[in-house]
CSV table of C-alpha atoms and ligand atoms in Angstrom, one decimal:
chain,number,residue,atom,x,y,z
A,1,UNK,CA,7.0,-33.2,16.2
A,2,UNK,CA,4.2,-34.0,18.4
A,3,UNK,CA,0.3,-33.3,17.6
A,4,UNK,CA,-0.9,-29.9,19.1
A,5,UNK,CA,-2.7,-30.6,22.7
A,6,UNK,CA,-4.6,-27.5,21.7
A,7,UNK,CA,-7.7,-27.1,19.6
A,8,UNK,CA,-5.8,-25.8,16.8
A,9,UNK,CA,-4.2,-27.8,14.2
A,10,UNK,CA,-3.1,-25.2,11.8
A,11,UNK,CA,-3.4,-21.4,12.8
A,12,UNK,CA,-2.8,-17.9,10.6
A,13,UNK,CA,-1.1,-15.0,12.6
A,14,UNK,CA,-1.4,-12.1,11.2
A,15,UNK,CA,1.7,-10.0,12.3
A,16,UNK,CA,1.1,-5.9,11.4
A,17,UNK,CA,4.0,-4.0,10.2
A,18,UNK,CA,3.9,-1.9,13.1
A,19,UNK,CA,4.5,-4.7,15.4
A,20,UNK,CA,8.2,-5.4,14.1
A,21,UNK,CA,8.4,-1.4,15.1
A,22,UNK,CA,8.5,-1.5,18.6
A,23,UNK,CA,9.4,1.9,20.1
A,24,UNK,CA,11.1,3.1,16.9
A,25,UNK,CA,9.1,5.5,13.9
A,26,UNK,CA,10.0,2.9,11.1
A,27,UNK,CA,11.5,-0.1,10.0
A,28,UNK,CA,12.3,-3.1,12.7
A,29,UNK,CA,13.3,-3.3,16.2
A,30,UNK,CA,15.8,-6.1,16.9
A,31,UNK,CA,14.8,-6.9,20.1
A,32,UNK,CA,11.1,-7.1,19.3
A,33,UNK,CA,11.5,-9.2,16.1
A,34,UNK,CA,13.8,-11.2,18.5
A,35,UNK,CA,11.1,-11.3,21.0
A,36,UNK,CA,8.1,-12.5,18.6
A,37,UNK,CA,10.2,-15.1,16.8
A,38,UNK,CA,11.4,-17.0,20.0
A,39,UNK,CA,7.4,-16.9,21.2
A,40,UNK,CA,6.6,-18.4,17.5
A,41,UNK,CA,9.1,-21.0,18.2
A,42,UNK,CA,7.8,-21.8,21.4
A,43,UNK,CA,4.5,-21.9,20.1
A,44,UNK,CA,5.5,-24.7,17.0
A,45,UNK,CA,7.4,-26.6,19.6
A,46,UNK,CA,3.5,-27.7,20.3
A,47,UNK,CA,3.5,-29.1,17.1
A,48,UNK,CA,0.6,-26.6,16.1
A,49,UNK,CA,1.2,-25.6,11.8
A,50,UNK,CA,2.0,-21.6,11.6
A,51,UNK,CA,1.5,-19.6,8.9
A,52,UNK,CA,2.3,-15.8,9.1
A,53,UNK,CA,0.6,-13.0,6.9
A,54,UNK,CA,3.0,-9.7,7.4
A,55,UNK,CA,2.2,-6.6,7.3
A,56,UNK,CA,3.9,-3.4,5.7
A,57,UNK,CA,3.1,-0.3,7.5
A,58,UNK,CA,6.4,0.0,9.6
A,59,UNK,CA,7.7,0.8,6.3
A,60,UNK,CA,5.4,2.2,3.8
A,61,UNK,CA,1.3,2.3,2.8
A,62,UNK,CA,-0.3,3.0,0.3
A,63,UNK,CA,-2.7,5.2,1.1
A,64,UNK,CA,-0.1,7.4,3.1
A,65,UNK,CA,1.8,7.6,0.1
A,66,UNK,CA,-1.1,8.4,-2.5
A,67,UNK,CA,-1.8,11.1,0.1
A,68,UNK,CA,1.2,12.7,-0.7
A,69,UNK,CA,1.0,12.7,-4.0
A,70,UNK,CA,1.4,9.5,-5.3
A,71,UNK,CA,-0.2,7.3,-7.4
A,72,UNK,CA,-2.1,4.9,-5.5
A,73,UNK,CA,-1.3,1.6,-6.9
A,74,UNK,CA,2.5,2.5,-7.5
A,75,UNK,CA,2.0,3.2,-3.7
A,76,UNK,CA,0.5,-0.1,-2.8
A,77,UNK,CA,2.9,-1.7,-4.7
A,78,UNK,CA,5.8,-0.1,-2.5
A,79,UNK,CA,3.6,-1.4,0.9
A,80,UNK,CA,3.9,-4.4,-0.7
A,81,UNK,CA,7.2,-4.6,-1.4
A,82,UNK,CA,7.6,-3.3,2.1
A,83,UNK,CA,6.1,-6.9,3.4
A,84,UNK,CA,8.3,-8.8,1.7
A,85,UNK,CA,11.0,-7.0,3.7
A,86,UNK,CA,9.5,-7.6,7.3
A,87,UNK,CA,8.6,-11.0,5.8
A,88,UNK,CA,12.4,-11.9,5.3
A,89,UNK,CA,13.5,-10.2,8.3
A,90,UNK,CA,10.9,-12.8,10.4
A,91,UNK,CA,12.2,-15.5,8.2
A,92,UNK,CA,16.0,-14.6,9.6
A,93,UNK,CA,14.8,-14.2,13.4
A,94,UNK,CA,13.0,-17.8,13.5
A,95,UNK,CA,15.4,-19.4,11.5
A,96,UNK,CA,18.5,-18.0,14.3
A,97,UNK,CA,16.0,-19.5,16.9
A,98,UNK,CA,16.2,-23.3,14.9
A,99,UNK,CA,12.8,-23.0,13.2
A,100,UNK,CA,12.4,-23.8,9.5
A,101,UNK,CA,10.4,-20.9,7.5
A,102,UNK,CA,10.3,-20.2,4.0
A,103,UNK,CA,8.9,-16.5,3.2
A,104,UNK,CA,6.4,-17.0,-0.1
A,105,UNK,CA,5.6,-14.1,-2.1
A,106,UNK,CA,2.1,-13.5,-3.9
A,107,UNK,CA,4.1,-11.2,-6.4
A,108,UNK,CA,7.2,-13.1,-8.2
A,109,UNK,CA,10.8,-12.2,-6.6
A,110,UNK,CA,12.9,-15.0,-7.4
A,111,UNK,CA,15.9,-14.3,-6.2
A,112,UNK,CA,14.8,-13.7,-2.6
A,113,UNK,CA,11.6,-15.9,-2.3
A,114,UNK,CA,9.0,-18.4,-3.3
A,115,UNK,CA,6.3,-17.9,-4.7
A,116,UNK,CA,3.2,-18.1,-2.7
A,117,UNK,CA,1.2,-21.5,-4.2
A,118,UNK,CA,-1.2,-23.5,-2.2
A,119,UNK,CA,-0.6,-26.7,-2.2
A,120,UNK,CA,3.4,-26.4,-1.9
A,121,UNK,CA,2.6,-23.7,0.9
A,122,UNK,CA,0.3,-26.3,2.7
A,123,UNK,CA,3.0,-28.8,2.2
A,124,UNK,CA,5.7,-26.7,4.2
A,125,UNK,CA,3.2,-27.1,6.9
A,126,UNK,CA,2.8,-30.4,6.7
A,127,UNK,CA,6.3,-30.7,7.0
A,128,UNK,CA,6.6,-28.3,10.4
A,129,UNK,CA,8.0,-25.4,8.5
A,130,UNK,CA,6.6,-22.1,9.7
A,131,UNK,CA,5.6,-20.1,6.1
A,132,UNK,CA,5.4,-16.1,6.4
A,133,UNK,CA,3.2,-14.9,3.4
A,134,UNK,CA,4.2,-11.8,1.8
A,135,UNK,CA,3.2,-9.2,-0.7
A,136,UNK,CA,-0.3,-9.3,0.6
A,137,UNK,CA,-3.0,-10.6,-2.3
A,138,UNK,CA,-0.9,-9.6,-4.4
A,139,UNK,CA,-3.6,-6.8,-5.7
A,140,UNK,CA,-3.4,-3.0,-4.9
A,141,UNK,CA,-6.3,-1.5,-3.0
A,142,UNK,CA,-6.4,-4.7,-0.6
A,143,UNK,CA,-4.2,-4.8,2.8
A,144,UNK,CA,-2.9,-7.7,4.5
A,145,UNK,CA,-5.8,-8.3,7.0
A,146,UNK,CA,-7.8,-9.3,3.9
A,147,UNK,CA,-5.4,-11.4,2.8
A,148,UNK,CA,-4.4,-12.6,6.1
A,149,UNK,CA,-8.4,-14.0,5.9
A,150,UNK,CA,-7.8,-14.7,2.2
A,151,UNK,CA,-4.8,-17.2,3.2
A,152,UNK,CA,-6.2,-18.9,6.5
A,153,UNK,CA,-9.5,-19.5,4.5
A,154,UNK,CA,-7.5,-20.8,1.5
A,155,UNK,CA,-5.0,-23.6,3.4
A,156,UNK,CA,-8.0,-24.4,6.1
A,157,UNK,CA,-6.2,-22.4,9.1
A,158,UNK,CA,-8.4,-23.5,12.1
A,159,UNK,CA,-8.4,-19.8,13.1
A,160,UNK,CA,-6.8,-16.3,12.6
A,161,UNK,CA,-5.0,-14.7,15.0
A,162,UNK,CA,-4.9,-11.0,14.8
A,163,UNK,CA,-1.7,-9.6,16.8
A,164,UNK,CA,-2.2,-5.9,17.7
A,165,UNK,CA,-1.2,-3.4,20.5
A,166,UNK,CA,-4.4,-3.3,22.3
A,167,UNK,CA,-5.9,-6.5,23.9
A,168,UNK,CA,-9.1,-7.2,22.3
A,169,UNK,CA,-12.0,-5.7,20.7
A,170,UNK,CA,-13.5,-2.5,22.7
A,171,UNK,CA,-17.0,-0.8,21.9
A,172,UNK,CA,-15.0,2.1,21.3
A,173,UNK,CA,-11.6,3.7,21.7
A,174,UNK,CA,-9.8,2.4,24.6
A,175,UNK,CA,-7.4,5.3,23.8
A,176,UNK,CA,-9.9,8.2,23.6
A,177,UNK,CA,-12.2,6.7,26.1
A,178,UNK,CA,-11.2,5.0,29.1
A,179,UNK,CA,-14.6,3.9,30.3
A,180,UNK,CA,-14.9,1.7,27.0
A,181,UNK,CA,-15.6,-1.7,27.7
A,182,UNK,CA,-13.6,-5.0,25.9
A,183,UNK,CA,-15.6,-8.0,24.5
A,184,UNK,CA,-14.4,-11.3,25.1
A,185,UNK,CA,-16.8,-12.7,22.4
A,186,UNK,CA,-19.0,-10.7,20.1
A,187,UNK,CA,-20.3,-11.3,16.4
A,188,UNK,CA,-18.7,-10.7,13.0
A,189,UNK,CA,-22.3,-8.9,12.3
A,190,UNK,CA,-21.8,-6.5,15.4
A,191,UNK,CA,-18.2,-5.8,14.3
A,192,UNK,CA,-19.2,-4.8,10.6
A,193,UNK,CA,-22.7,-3.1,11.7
A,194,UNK,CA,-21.1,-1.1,14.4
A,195,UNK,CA,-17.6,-0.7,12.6
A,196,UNK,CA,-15.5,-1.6,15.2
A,197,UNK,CA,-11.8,-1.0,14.9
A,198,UNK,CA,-10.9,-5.0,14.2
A,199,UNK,CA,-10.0,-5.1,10.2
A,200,UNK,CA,-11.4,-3.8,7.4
A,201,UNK,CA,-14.9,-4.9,6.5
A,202,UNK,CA,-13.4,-6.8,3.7
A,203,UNK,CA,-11.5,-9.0,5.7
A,204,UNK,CA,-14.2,-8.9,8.2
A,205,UNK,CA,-17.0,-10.3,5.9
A,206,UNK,CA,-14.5,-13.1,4.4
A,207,UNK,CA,-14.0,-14.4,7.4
A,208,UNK,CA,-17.9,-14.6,8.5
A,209,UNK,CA,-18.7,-16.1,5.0
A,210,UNK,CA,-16.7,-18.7,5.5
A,211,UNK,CA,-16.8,-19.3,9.5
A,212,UNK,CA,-13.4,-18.4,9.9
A,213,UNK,CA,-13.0,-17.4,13.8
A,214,UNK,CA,-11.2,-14.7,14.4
A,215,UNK,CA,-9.3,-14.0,17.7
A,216,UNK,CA,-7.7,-10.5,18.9
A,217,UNK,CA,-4.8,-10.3,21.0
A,218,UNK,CA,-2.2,-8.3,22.5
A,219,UNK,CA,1.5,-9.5,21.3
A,220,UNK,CA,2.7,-6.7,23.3
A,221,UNK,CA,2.1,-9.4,26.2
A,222,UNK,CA,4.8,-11.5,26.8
A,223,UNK,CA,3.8,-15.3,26.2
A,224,UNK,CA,0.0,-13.6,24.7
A,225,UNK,CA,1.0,-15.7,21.0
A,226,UNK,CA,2.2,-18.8,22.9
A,227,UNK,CA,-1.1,-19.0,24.6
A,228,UNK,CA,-3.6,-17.6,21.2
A,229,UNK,CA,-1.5,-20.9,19.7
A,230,UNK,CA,-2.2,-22.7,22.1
A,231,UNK,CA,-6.4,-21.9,21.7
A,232,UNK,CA,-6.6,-20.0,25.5
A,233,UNK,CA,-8.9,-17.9,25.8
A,234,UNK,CA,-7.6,-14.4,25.9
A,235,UNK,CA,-8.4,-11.1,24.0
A,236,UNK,CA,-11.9,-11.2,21.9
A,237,UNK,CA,-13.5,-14.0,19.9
A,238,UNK,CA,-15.0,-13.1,16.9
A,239,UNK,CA,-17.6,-15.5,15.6
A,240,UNK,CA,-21.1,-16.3,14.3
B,1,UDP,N1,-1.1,-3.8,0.1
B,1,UDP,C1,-1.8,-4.0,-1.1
B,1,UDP,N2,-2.4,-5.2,-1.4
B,1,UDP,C2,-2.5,-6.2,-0.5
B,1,UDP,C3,-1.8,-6.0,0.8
B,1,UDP,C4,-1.1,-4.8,1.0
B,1,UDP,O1,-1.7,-3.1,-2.0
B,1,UDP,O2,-3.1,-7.2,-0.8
B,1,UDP,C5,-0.3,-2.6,0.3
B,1,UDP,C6,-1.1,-1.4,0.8
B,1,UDP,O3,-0.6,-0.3,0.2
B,1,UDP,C7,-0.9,-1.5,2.3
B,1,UDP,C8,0.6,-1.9,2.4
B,1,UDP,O4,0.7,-2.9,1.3
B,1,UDP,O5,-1.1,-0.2,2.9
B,1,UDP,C9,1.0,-2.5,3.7
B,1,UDP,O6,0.0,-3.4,4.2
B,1,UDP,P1,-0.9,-3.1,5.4
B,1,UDP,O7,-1.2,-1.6,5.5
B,1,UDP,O8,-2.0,-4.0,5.4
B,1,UDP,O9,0.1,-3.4,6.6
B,1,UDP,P2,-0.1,-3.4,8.2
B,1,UDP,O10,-1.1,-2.3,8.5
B,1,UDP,O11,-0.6,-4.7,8.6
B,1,UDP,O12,1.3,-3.2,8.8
Protein backbone atom coordinates (compact mmCIF):
# COMPACT_ATOMS: atom_id res chain seq x y z
CA UNK A 1 0.00 0.00 0.00
CA UNK A 2 1.40 3.24 -0.97
CA UNK A 3 2.06 6.39 1.40
CA UNK A 4 -0.94 8.91 1.41
CA UNK A 5 -0.11 11.96 -1.20
CA UNK A 6 -2.26 13.77 1.25
CA UNK A 7 -1.46 15.63 4.42
CA UNK A 8 -2.96 13.05 6.45
CA UNK A 9 -1.29 9.98 7.60
CA UNK A 10 -3.80 8.53 9.95
CA UNK A 11 -7.39 10.15 10.09
CA UNK A 12 -10.63 9.39 12.66
CA UNK A 13 -14.13 9.53 10.94
CA UNK A 14 -16.64 9.83 13.03
CA UNK A 15 -19.65 8.18 11.31
CA UNK A 16 -23.27 9.30 13.35
CA UNK A 17 -25.79 6.66 13.65
CA UNK A 18 -28.05 8.62 11.66
CA UNK A 19 -25.86 8.47 8.75
CA UNK A 20 -26.25 4.55 8.19
CA UNK A 21 -30.23 5.81 8.18
CA UNK A 22 -30.59 7.26 5.01
CA UNK A 23 -34.24 7.98 4.18
CA UNK A 24 -35.58 5.32 6.65
CA UNK A 25 -36.79 6.24 10.70
CA UNK A 26 -34.32 3.58 12.10
CA UNK A 27 -31.85 1.05 11.78
CA UNK A 28 -29.58 0.89 8.36
CA UNK A 29 -30.12 1.58 4.75
CA UNK A 30 -28.35 -0.84 2.50
CA UNK A 31 -27.69 1.31 -0.18
CA UNK A 32 -26.19 4.06 2.04
CA UNK A 33 -23.94 1.73 4.19
CA UNK A 34 -23.10 0.41 0.63
CA UNK A 35 -22.46 3.83 -0.56
CA UNK A 36 -20.14 4.99 2.50
CA UNK A 37 -18.11 1.83 2.61
CA UNK A 38 -17.13 1.75 -1.14
CA UNK A 39 -16.03 5.77 -0.54
CA UNK A 40 -13.95 4.39 2.62
CA UNK A 41 -12.33 1.99 0.41
CA UNK A 42 -11.56 4.42 -2.08
CA UNK A 43 -10.24 6.59 0.35
CA UNK A 44 -7.57 3.61 2.01
CA UNK A 45 -6.78 2.77 -1.56
CA UNK A 46 -4.51 6.23 -0.83
CA UNK A 47 -2.86 4.38 1.64
CA UNK A 48 -4.16 7.02 4.35
CA UNK A 49 -4.82 4.77 8.06
CA UNK A 50 -8.75 4.95 8.91
CA UNK A 51 -10.20 4.56 12.01
CA UNK A 52 -14.07 4.86 12.41
CA UNK A 53 -15.88 6.02 15.72
CA UNK A 54 -19.85 4.88 15.14
CA UNK A 55 -22.47 6.29 16.32
CA UNK A 56 -25.85 4.78 17.82
CA UNK A 57 -28.71 7.10 17.32
CA UNK A 58 -30.27 5.22 14.22
CA UNK A 59 -31.08 2.82 16.76
CA UNK A 60 -31.37 4.03 20.25
CA UNK A 61 -30.05 7.05 22.85
CA UNK A 62 -29.90 7.42 25.84
CA UNK A 63 -31.26 10.31 26.67
CA UNK A 64 -34.41 9.57 24.40
CA UNK A 65 -34.85 6.67 26.32
CA UNK A 66 -34.40 8.12 29.95
CA UNK A 67 -37.02 10.57 28.65
CA UNK A 68 -39.33 7.92 28.48
CA UNK A 69 -38.92 6.62 31.48
CA UNK A 70 -35.90 4.90 31.72
CA UNK A 71 -33.10 4.78 33.64
CA UNK A 72 -30.40 6.80 32.14
CA UNK A 73 -27.43 4.60 32.27
CA UNK A 74 -29.44 1.33 31.43
CA UNK A 75 -30.31 3.62 28.51
CA UNK A 76 -26.86 4.64 27.52
CA UNK A 77 -25.92 1.29 27.83
CA UNK A 78 -28.54 0.21 25.11
CA UNK A 79 -27.05 3.31 22.67
CA UNK A 80 -24.13 1.68 23.19
CA UNK A 81 -24.92 -1.55 22.45
CA UNK A 82 -26.66 -0.05 19.51
CA UNK A 83 -23.02 1.07 18.10
CA UNK A 84 -21.65 -2.06 18.18
CA UNK A 85 -24.50 -3.03 15.85
CA UNK A 86 -23.83 -0.28 13.10
CA UNK A 87 -20.16 -0.96 13.94
CA UNK A 88 -20.47 -4.67 12.62
CA UNK A 89 -22.75 -3.80 9.97
CA UNK A 90 -19.75 -1.20 8.56
CA UNK A 91 -17.34 -3.99 9.27
CA UNK A 92 -19.62 -6.33 6.75
CA UNK A 93 -20.07 -3.53 3.93
CA UNK A 94 -16.06 -2.82 3.72
CA UNK A 95 -15.15 -6.13 4.15
CA UNK A 96 -17.76 -7.09 0.75
CA UNK A 97 -15.84 -4.18 -0.94
CA UNK A 98 -12.05 -6.17 -0.17
CA UNK A 99 -11.12 -3.99 2.80
CA UNK A 100 -9.77 -5.51 6.00
CA UNK A 101 -11.61 -3.99 9.29
CA UNK A 102 -11.90 -5.35 12.61
CA UNK A 103 -14.80 -3.63 14.77
CA UNK A 104 -13.13 -3.18 18.58
CA UNK A 105 -15.36 -2.70 21.37
CA UNK A 106 -14.64 -0.42 24.47
CA UNK A 107 -17.15 -2.72 26.48
CA UNK A 108 -16.11 -6.61 26.32
CA UNK A 109 -18.36 -8.75 23.68
CA UNK A 110 -16.24 -11.61 22.88
CA UNK A 111 -18.01 -13.52 20.71
CA UNK A 112 -18.68 -10.72 18.22
CA UNK A 113 -15.61 -8.40 18.62
CA UNK A 114 -12.33 -7.18 19.95
CA UNK A 115 -11.71 -5.39 22.45
CA UNK A 116 -10.83 -1.83 21.90
CA UNK A 117 -6.81 -1.63 23.21
CA UNK A 118 -4.39 0.84 21.94
CA UNK A 119 -1.53 -0.38 20.90
CA UNK A 120 -3.17 -3.59 19.09
CA UNK A 121 -5.75 -1.04 17.62
CA UNK A 122 -2.77 1.13 16.28
CA UNK A 123 -1.22 -1.95 15.03
CA UNK A 124 -4.32 -2.84 12.71
CA UNK A 125 -3.46 0.41 11.19
CA UNK A 126 -0.20 -0.07 10.81
CA UNK A 127 -1.03 -3.07 8.95
CA UNK A 128 -3.84 -1.20 6.49
CA UNK A 129 -6.78 -2.54 8.34
CA UNK A 130 -9.56 -0.06 8.59
CA UNK A 131 -10.73 -0.34 12.67
CA UNK A 132 -14.45 0.92 13.46
CA UNK A 133 -14.52 1.69 17.31
CA UNK A 134 -17.61 0.85 19.07
CA UNK A 135 -19.43 1.08 22.34
CA UNK A 136 -18.37 4.66 22.60
CA UNK A 137 -15.90 5.33 25.92
CA UNK A 138 -17.31 2.83 27.08
CA UNK A 139 -18.92 5.22 30.01
CA UNK A 140 -22.63 6.25 30.18
CA UNK A 141 -23.39 9.97 30.10
CA UNK A 142 -20.57 10.50 27.19
CA UNK A 143 -21.56 10.12 23.27
CA UNK A 144 -19.52 9.09 20.58
CA UNK A 145 -18.32 12.56 19.40
CA UNK A 146 -16.36 12.61 22.71
CA UNK A 147 -15.02 9.60 22.20
CA UNK A 148 -14.53 9.96 18.57
CA UNK A 149 -11.92 13.01 19.99
CA UNK A 150 -11.10 10.60 22.86
CA UNK A 151 -9.79 7.86 20.19
CA UNK A 152 -8.12 10.18 17.43
CA UNK A 153 -6.26 12.01 20.39
CA UNK A 154 -5.33 8.61 21.90
CA UNK A 155 -3.74 6.65 18.45
CA UNK A 156 -2.36 10.25 17.13
CA UNK A 157 -5.15 10.62 14.30
CA UNK A 158 -3.78 13.61 12.22
CA UNK A 159 -7.38 14.92 12.24
CA UNK A 160 -11.07 14.16 12.93
CA UNK A 161 -13.45 14.07 10.48
CA UNK A 162 -16.94 14.75 11.47
CA UNK A 163 -19.53 13.31 8.80
CA UNK A 164 -22.93 15.02 9.12
CA UNK A 165 -25.90 15.97 6.83
CA UNK A 166 -25.15 19.59 6.61
CA UNK A 167 -21.86 20.84 4.97
CA UNK A 168 -20.00 22.66 7.50
CA UNK A 169 -20.36 24.82 10.55
CA UNK A 170 -23.08 27.79 10.15
CA UNK A 171 -23.42 30.79 12.69
CA UNK A 172 -26.76 29.42 13.09
CA UNK A 173 -29.38 27.11 11.80
CA UNK A 174 -29.12 26.59 8.13
CA UNK A 175 -32.50 24.84 8.63
CA UNK A 176 -34.37 27.60 10.51
CA UNK A 177 -32.59 30.37 8.89
CA UNK A 178 -31.62 30.44 5.40
CA UNK A 179 -29.68 33.71 5.48
CA UNK A 180 -27.15 31.86 7.96
CA UNK A 181 -23.77 32.02 6.75
CA UNK A 182 -21.03 28.71 6.73
CA UNK A 183 -17.51 29.06 8.02
CA UNK A 184 -14.76 27.58 6.20
CA UNK A 185 -12.39 28.02 9.21
CA UNK A 186 -13.27 29.37 12.64
CA UNK A 187 -11.87 28.58 16.28
CA UNK A 188 -12.60 25.82 18.80
CA UNK A 189 -13.08 29.03 21.23
CA UNK A 190 -15.80 30.52 18.94
CA UNK A 191 -17.52 27.13 18.63
CA UNK A 192 -17.68 26.54 22.51
CA UNK A 193 -18.30 30.39 23.38
CA UNK A 194 -20.97 30.76 20.89
CA UNK A 195 -22.34 27.07 21.17
CA UNK A 196 -22.48 26.25 17.72
CA UNK A 197 -24.14 23.05 16.63
CA UNK A 198 -20.62 21.07 15.96
CA UNK A 199 -20.28 18.35 19.06
CA UNK A 200 -20.77 18.60 22.44
CA UNK A 201 -18.50 20.97 24.41
CA UNK A 202 -16.90 17.91 25.72
CA UNK A 203 -15.69 16.68 22.70
CA UNK A 204 -15.18 20.23 21.63
CA UNK A 205 -12.72 21.23 24.38
CA UNK A 206 -10.68 17.69 24.05
CA UNK A 207 -9.97 18.34 20.81
CA UNK A 208 -8.61 22.19 21.45
CA UNK A 209 -6.57 20.95 24.45
CA UNK A 210 -4.88 18.80 22.57
CA UNK A 211 -4.73 20.61 19.02
CA UNK A 212 -6.68 18.06 17.45
CA UNK A 213 -8.15 19.76 14.11
CA UNK A 214 -11.36 19.13 13.50
CA UNK A 215 -13.02 19.17 9.99
CA UNK A 216 -16.94 19.16 9.14
CA UNK A 217 -18.29 17.68 6.18
CA UNK A 218 -21.17 16.61 4.31
CA UNK A 219 -21.18 12.65 3.53
CA UNK A 220 -24.37 13.21 2.00
CA UNK A 221 -22.01 14.41 -0.95
CA UNK A 222 -20.94 11.87 -3.10
CA UNK A 223 -17.01 11.57 -3.14
CA UNK A 224 -17.20 14.54 0.19
CA UNK A 225 -15.10 11.48 2.47
CA UNK A 226 -12.81 10.59 -0.37
CA UNK A 227 -11.77 14.12 -0.69
CA UNK A 228 -11.90 15.08 3.72
CA UNK A 229 -9.29 11.79 3.38
CA UNK A 230 -7.61 13.11 1.07
CA UNK A 231 -6.98 16.66 3.34
CA UNK A 232 -9.13 18.98 0.55
CA UNK A 233 -10.41 21.64 1.71
CA UNK A 234 -14.15 21.38 1.98
CA UNK A 235 -16.75 21.98 4.79
CA UNK A 236 -15.29 23.99 8.08
CA UNK A 237 -11.99 23.80 9.79
CA UNK A 238 -11.95 23.87 13.27
CA UNK A 239 -8.74 24.93 14.85
CA UNK A 240 -6.75 27.21 17.20
N1 LIG B 1 -23.18 6.42 24.68
C1 LIG B 1 -22.70 6.39 25.98
N2 LIG B 1 -21.34 6.56 26.17
C2 LIG B 1 -20.47 6.80 25.16
C3 LIG B 1 -20.99 6.86 23.84
C4 LIG B 1 -22.34 6.66 23.64
O1 LIG B 1 -23.43 6.20 26.91
O2 LIG B 1 -19.25 6.95 25.41
C5 LIG B 1 -24.61 6.14 24.44
C6 LIG B 1 -25.49 7.35 24.64
O3 LIG B 1 -26.71 6.92 25.22
C7 LIG B 1 -25.73 7.81 23.21
C8 LIG B 1 -25.80 6.50 22.46
O4 LIG B 1 -24.80 5.70 23.11
O5 LIG B 1 -26.94 8.53 23.08
C9 LIG B 1 -25.52 6.58 20.98
O6 LIG B 1 -24.43 7.42 20.73
P1 LIG B 1 -24.59 8.88 20.06
O7 LIG B 1 -25.85 9.52 20.52
O8 LIG B 1 -23.31 9.62 20.30
O9 LIG B 1 -24.72 8.48 18.53
P2 LIG B 1 -24.86 9.39 17.22
O10 LIG B 1 -25.59 10.65 17.60
O11 LIG B 1 -23.47 9.71 16.77
O12 LIG B 1 -25.58 8.52 16.25
Amino acid sequence: MSEGSGPYRRVLLKLSGEALMGDLDYGIEPRVIKRIAAEIATARKTGVEIAIVIGGGNIFRGAGLAGAGMDRVTGDYMGMLATVMNALAIQDALESQGVFARVMSALQIHDVCEDYIRRRAVRHLEKGRVIILAAGTGNPFFTTDTAASLRAIEIGADVLLKATKVDGVYDADPVKHPDATRFDVVSYDQVIGDKLDVMDATAIVMCRDNHLPLRVFDLTRANALVQAVAGDDLGTLITA
